[in-house]
Amino acid sequence: MKSDKIILDGTRVANEIKEKLVGRVTSLSEKGITPCLATILVGDDPSSETYVRMKGNACKRLGIDSRRIHLPQETTTQNLITVIQQLNDDPTVHGILLQHPVPHQIDERAAFDTIAVEKDVDGVTTLGFAQNAFGFANYPSCTPAAIMAILDYYQIPIAGKHAVVVGRSPILGKPVSLMLLNRNATVTICHSKTEELHRIVRLGDIVVAAVGKPQFIKSDWIQAGAVVIDAGYNPGNVGDVDYEGCLQQAHAITPVPAGVGPVTIAMLLKHTVDAADRVLG
Ligand code: NAP
């Protein structure tokens, strides 16, 4: 590996974000407020259970309360909406996270949009998404915010660069594309119907992989000197990028694990503390 290569160390970025929260949590607690994140898990998907547990543990380590609601697989949209409304009305809850995906019978959009925007710490509501698109969201989606935080921590230039985002999901591909656009990148968004994908990816100064397919982005798709951000997280701790191959081509690259993942969790904690702070006005 050449010495000018940068491994974008998510653990380091996450630690810096979390260190800044310690004092804020203490000062809120002196005012009688313990930031609280409610997580809702519907069904028994083992990966989702792991994510929710990791988020809960991260809260605990920082003195943030986490309230875990686990609903059965057969939960209806109306049941879920009722639970979310109760959390909206509960002044001791500052952030609400509905773990995606939910079982097929549930109208996920209706459920997400029930979350009060002031508690939407993962930017999943239609309003939160729109605020992010305009560039003034209090809480942009955590993974896109994590990607921007990594780029900023390592002072990767964004303005004027061609960013190619592979994936257009409402929680990841689309919002990160808008955030890059708002920072004056020229953005191309790719998806499953994109033709000649490898040729388009090769044009990227910054490539964001948000596909959900292990090692999908190959080394010969990457322009020499590009910055590669792998948001993917597949079973076996594998990203969406062929890391070893792309490492040879890239100037900078996020590993999996210890890349985007830990920063996503740190962002969730930060947004929860921000939401608790806003209660004080
Ligand atoms: P998703 O909702 O399944 O979206 C996947 C996107 O990839 C879709 O837009 C899809 O296109 C596109 N795609 C699928 N096959 C493709 C192909 N052959 N060529 C080009 N594009 C293709 O997934 P997601 O929720 O955005 O998650 C993406 C990845 O990020 C997953 O690995 C997930 O585990 C990971 N993730 C990580 C974190 C973290 O904290 N690190 C957080 C969230 C997600 P269409 O729109 O055309 O179907």
Coordinates of C-alpha atoms and ligand atoms in Angstrom, one line a residue:
M1 CA 0.0 0.0 0.0
K2 CA 1.4 3.4 -1.0
S3 CA 2.0 5.8 2.0
D4 CA -0.2 8.6 0.5
K5 CA -3.3 6.5 0.9
I6 CA -5.7 7.4 3.6
I7 CA -7.8 4.9 5.4
L8 CA -10.8 6.9 6.6
D9 CA -11.0 5.8 10.2
G10 CA -14.6 5.9 11.3
T11 CA -13.9 5.0 14.8
R12 CA -11.7 8.0 15.2
V13 CA -14.3 10.3 13.7
A14 CA -17.0 8.8 15.9
N15 CA -14.9 9.1 19.1
E16 CA -14.4 12.8 18.4
I17 CA -18.1 13.3 18.0
K18 CA -18.9 11.4 21.1
E19 CA -16.2 13.2 23.2
K20 CA -17.9 16.5 22.4
L21 CA -21.2 15.0 23.7
V22 CA -20.0 14.0 27.2
G23 CA -20.0 17.5 28.6
R24 CA -23.4 18.3 27.0
V25 CA -25.0 15.2 28.6
T26 CA -23.6 16.2 32.0
S27 CA -24.8 19.7 31.7
L28 CA -28.3 18.5 30.6
S29 CA -28.4 16.1 33.6
E30 CA -27.6 19.0 35.9
K31 CA -30.7 20.7 34.6
G32 CA -32.7 17.5 35.3
I33 CA -32.8 16.2 31.7
T34 CA -31.5 12.9 30.6
P35 CA -31.5 12.6 26.8
C36 CA -33.6 9.6 25.8
L37 CA -33.7 7.7 22.5
A38 CA -36.7 5.4 21.9
T39 CA -35.9 2.6 19.4
I40 CA -38.7 0.6 17.8
L41 CA -38.0 -2.8 16.4
V42 CA -40.8 -4.7 14.6
G43 CA -40.3 -8.4 14.1
D44 CA -37.3 -10.6 14.7
D45 CA -34.8 -9.8 11.9
P46 CA -31.5 -10.7 13.6
S47 CA -29.5 -8.0 11.8
S48 CA -32.0 -5.3 12.9
E49 CA -31.9 -6.7 16.5
T50 CA -28.1 -6.4 16.4
Y51 CA -28.3 -2.8 15.1
V52 CA -30.9 -1.8 17.8
R53 CA -28.8 -3.4 20.6
M54 CA -25.7 -1.6 19.4
K55 CA -27.5 1.7 19.4
G56 CA -28.8 1.0 22.9
N57 CA -25.4 0.1 24.2
A58 CA -23.8 3.2 22.6
C59 CA -26.5 5.4 24.4
K60 CA -25.8 3.7 27.7
R61 CA -22.0 4.3 27.5
L62 CA -22.7 8.0 27.1
G63 CA -25.3 8.4 29.8
I64 CA -28.2 8.7 27.3
D65 CA -31.4 6.7 28.2
S66 CA -32.5 4.2 25.6
R67 CA -36.0 2.9 25.6
R68 CA -36.4 -0.2 23.5
I69 CA -39.8 -1.2 22.1
H70 CA -40.0 -4.5 20.5
L71 CA -43.2 -5.3 18.6
P72 CA -44.2 -8.6 17.1
Q73 CA -43.8 -9.5 13.4
E74 CA -47.6 -9.4 12.9
T75 CA -47.9 -5.7 14.1
T76 CA -50.3 -3.7 12.0
T77 CA -49.7 -0.2 10.6
Q78 CA -52.3 1.2 13.1
N79 CA -50.7 -0.5 16.1
L80 CA -47.3 0.9 15.1
I81 CA -48.7 4.4 14.6
T82 CA -50.3 4.2 18.0
V83 CA -47.0 3.3 19.7
I84 CA -45.2 6.2 17.8
Q85 CA -47.9 8.7 18.8
Q86 CA -47.5 7.7 22.5
L87 CA -43.7 8.3 22.2
N88 CA -44.4 11.7 20.4
D89 CA -46.6 12.7 23.4
D90 CA -44.0 11.5 26.0
P91 CA -41.9 14.5 27.2
T92 CA -39.2 12.2 28.5
V93 CA -38.5 10.9 25.0
H94 CA -36.3 13.1 22.8
G95 CA -35.6 11.0 19.8
I96 CA -37.5 8.2 18.1
L97 CA -35.9 5.7 15.8
L98 CA -38.0 3.2 13.9
Q99 CA -35.6 0.4 12.7
H100 CA -35.9 -0.1 9.0
P101 CA -37.0 -2.4 7.4
V102 CA -40.4 -3.2 8.9
P103 CA -42.5 -6.2 8.0
H104 CA -44.2 -6.0 4.6
Q105 CA -47.8 -5.6 5.9
I106 CA -46.8 -2.2 7.4
D107 CA -47.0 1.0 5.5
E108 CA -43.5 2.2 6.4
R109 CA -44.0 5.7 5.0
A110 CA -47.1 6.2 7.1
A111 CA -45.2 5.0 10.2
F112 CA -42.2 7.2 9.5
D113 CA -44.4 10.2 8.9
T114 CA -46.1 9.7 12.3
I115 CA -42.8 10.6 14.0
A116 CA -42.9 14.2 15.3
V117 CA -40.3 16.1 13.3
E118 CA -38.7 17.5 16.5
K119 CA -38.1 13.8 17.5
D120 CA -37.1 12.6 14.0
V121 CA -33.4 12.1 14.9
D122 CA -32.8 9.9 11.8
G123 CA -34.4 12.3 9.3
V124 CA -36.9 9.7 8.0
T125 CA -40.0 11.8 7.9
T126 CA -41.1 13.5 4.6
L127 CA -40.7 16.9 6.3
G128 CA -37.2 16.0 7.7
F129 CA -36.2 14.8 4.2
A130 CA -37.4 18.0 2.6
Q131 CA -35.6 20.1 5.2
N132 CA -32.4 18.2 4.4
A133 CA -33.0 18.7 0.7
F134 CA -33.2 22.5 1.3
G135 CA -30.1 22.3 3.5
F136 CA -31.5 23.3 6.8
A137 CA -32.5 20.0 8.6
N138 CA -31.9 19.8 12.3
Y139 CA -31.5 16.1 11.9
P140 CA -30.4 14.8 8.5
S141 CA -30.4 11.0 8.2
C142 CA -27.6 9.6 10.3
T143 CA -25.7 7.6 7.7
P144 CA -25.6 10.4 5.2
A145 CA -24.6 12.8 8.0
A146 CA -21.9 10.3 9.0
I147 CA -20.6 10.3 5.4
M148 CA -20.4 14.1 5.3
A149 CA -18.7 14.1 8.8
I150 CA -16.0 11.6 7.5
L151 CA -15.3 13.8 4.4
D152 CA -15.1 16.9 6.6
Y153 CA -12.9 15.3 9.3
Y154 CA -10.4 14.4 6.6
Q155 CA -10.8 17.7 4.8
I156 CA -11.7 16.0 1.6
P157 CA -12.7 18.7 -1.0
I158 CA -16.3 18.4 -2.1
A159 CA -17.1 21.6 -4.0
G160 CA -16.7 21.2 -7.7
K161 CA -16.0 17.4 -7.4
H162 CA -18.0 14.8 -9.2
A163 CA -19.7 12.6 -6.6
V164 CA -21.2 9.3 -7.9
V165 CA -23.7 7.8 -5.5
V166 CA -24.7 4.2 -6.1
G167 CA -28.1 3.7 -4.5
R168 CA -31.1 6.0 -4.1
S169 CA -32.9 4.8 -1.0
P170 CA -34.8 7.5 1.0
I171 CA -32.6 6.9 4.1
L172 CA -29.2 6.8 2.4
G173 CA -28.6 7.3 -1.4
K174 CA -31.0 10.2 -1.9
P175 CA -30.3 12.2 1.2
V176 CA -26.5 11.9 0.8
S177 CA -26.8 12.9 -2.8
L178 CA -28.6 16.1 -1.8
M179 CA -26.1 16.8 1.0
L180 CA -23.3 16.5 -1.5
L181 CA -25.2 18.7 -3.9
N182 CA -25.8 21.3 -1.2
R183 CA -22.0 21.3 -0.7
N184 CA -21.5 22.1 -4.4
A185 CA -20.5 18.7 -5.7
T186 CA -21.7 17.7 -9.1
V187 CA -23.7 14.6 -8.3
T188 CA -24.7 11.6 -10.3
I189 CA -27.2 9.2 -8.7
C190 CA -27.1 5.5 -9.9
H191 CA -29.6 2.7 -9.2
S192 CA -30.6 -0.7 -10.4
K193 CA -31.7 0.5 -13.8
T194 CA -28.5 2.5 -14.5
E195 CA -26.8 1.4 -17.7
E196 CA -23.1 1.2 -18.0
L197 CA -22.7 1.6 -14.2
H198 CA -19.0 0.9 -14.2
R199 CA -18.3 3.7 -16.7
I200 CA -20.3 6.2 -14.6
V201 CA -18.6 5.1 -11.3
R202 CA -15.2 5.6 -13.0
L203 CA -16.0 9.3 -13.5
G204 CA -16.4 9.8 -9.7
D205 CA -13.9 11.8 -7.7
I206 CA -16.0 10.7 -4.8
V207 CA -17.8 7.4 -4.9
V208 CA -20.4 6.5 -2.4
A209 CA -21.5 2.9 -2.3
A210 CA -25.0 2.4 -0.8
V211 CA -26.3 -0.7 -2.6
G212 CA -26.7 -3.5 -0.1
K213 CA -24.7 -6.0 -2.2
P214 CA -21.5 -7.4 -0.8
Q215 CA -18.3 -6.2 -2.6
F216 CA -20.4 -4.9 -5.5
I217 CA -18.1 -2.0 -6.5
K218 CA -15.0 -3.4 -8.2
S219 CA -11.5 -1.9 -8.3
D220 CA -11.5 -1.4 -12.1
W221 CA -14.6 0.9 -11.7
I222 CA -12.6 3.3 -9.5
Q223 CA -10.7 6.2 -11.0
A224 CA -7.1 6.4 -9.7
G225 CA -7.0 8.8 -6.8
A226 CA -10.8 8.7 -6.0
V227 CA -12.3 8.9 -2.6
V228 CA -14.4 5.8 -1.9
I229 CA -17.0 5.8 0.8
D230 CA -18.5 2.4 1.6
A231 CA -21.8 2.7 3.4
G232 CA -22.7 -0.9 2.9
Y233 CA -23.0 -3.3 5.7
N234 CA -23.7 -6.9 4.7
P235 CA -23.7 -10.1 6.7
G236 CA -20.1 -11.1 7.7
N237 CA -19.0 -7.5 8.2
V238 CA -18.6 -7.0 4.4
G239 CA -19.2 -3.7 2.7
D240 CA -20.6 -2.9 -0.8
V241 CA -17.0 -2.2 -2.1
D242 CA -14.3 -4.7 -3.0
Y243 CA -12.1 -3.1 -0.3
E244 CA -8.8 -4.8 -1.1
G245 CA -9.0 -4.1 -4.8
C246 CA -10.4 -0.5 -4.5
L247 CA -7.7 0.3 -1.9
Q248 CA -5.1 0.0 -4.6
Q249 CA -6.9 2.5 -6.9
A250 CA -8.3 5.0 -4.3
H251 CA -6.6 7.9 -2.6
A252 CA -8.9 7.5 0.4
I253 CA -11.3 4.8 1.4
T254 CA -13.5 3.8 4.4
P255 CA -13.1 0.2 5.7
V256 CA -15.9 -2.1 6.8
P257 CA -16.2 -2.4 9.7
A258 CA -14.9 0.7 11.4
G259 CA -15.9 3.1 8.6
V260 CA -19.3 4.6 8.2
G261 CA -21.0 2.4 10.8
P262 CA -19.6 3.8 14.0
V263 CA -20.0 7.4 12.8
T264 CA -23.7 6.7 12.0
I265 CA -24.2 5.7 15.6
A266 CA -22.3 8.7 16.9
M267 CA -24.6 10.9 14.7
L268 CA -27.7 9.3 16.2
L269 CA -26.4 10.1 19.7
K270 CA -25.5 13.6 18.7
H271 CA -29.0 14.2 17.2
T272 CA -30.6 12.8 20.4
V273 CA -28.6 15.2 22.6
D274 CA -29.4 18.0 20.2
A275 CA -33.1 17.1 20.5
A276 CA -32.9 17.1 24.3
D277 CA -31.1 20.5 24.2
R278 CA -33.9 22.0 22.1
V279 CA -36.4 21.1 24.9
L280 CA -34.7 23.8 26.9
G281 CA -35.2 26.3 24.0
Ligands
NAP1 P1 -31.9 -0.3 -0.2 O1 -33.0 0.5 0.4 O2 -32.0 -1.7 -0.5 O3 -31.4 0.5 -1.5 C1 -30.4 -0.1 -2.3 C2 -30.2 0.8 -3.5 O4 -29.2 0.2 -4.3 C3 -31.4 1.0 -4.3 O5 -31.5 2.4 -4.7 C4 -31.2 0.1 -5.5 O6 -31.7 0.6 -6.7 C5 -29.7 0.2 -5.6 N1 -29.2 -1.0 -6.3 C6 -29.5 -2.3 -6.1 N2 -28.9 -3.1 -7.0 C7 -28.2 -2.3 -7.8 C8 -27.4 -2.6 -8.9 N3 -27.2 -3.8 -9.4 N4 -26.8 -1.5 -9.5 C9 -27.0 -0.3 -9.1 N5 -27.8 0.0 -8.0 C10 -28.4 -1.0 -7.4 O7 -30.6 -0.2 0.8 P2 -30.2 1.0 1.9 O8 -31.1 0.9 3.0 O9 -30.0 2.3 1.2 O10 -28.8 0.4 2.3 C11 -27.7 0.3 1.4 C12 -26.5 -0.4 2.1 O11 -26.1 0.5 3.2 C13 -26.8 -1.7 2.8 O12 -25.6 -2.5 2.7 C14 -27.1 -1.4 4.2 O13 -26.8 -2.4 5.1 C15 -26.1 -0.2 4.4 N6 -26.5 0.7 5.5 C16 -25.5 1.0 6.3 C17 -25.7 1.8 7.4 C18 -24.6 2.2 8.3 O14 -24.8 2.7 9.3 N7 -23.4 1.9 7.8 C19 -27.0 2.4 7.5 C20 -28.0 2.1 6.6 C21 -27.7 1.3 5.6 P3 -33.3 0.8 -7.0 O15 -33.7 2.0 -6.3 O16 -33.4 0.9 -8.5 O17 -33.9 -0.5 -6.5

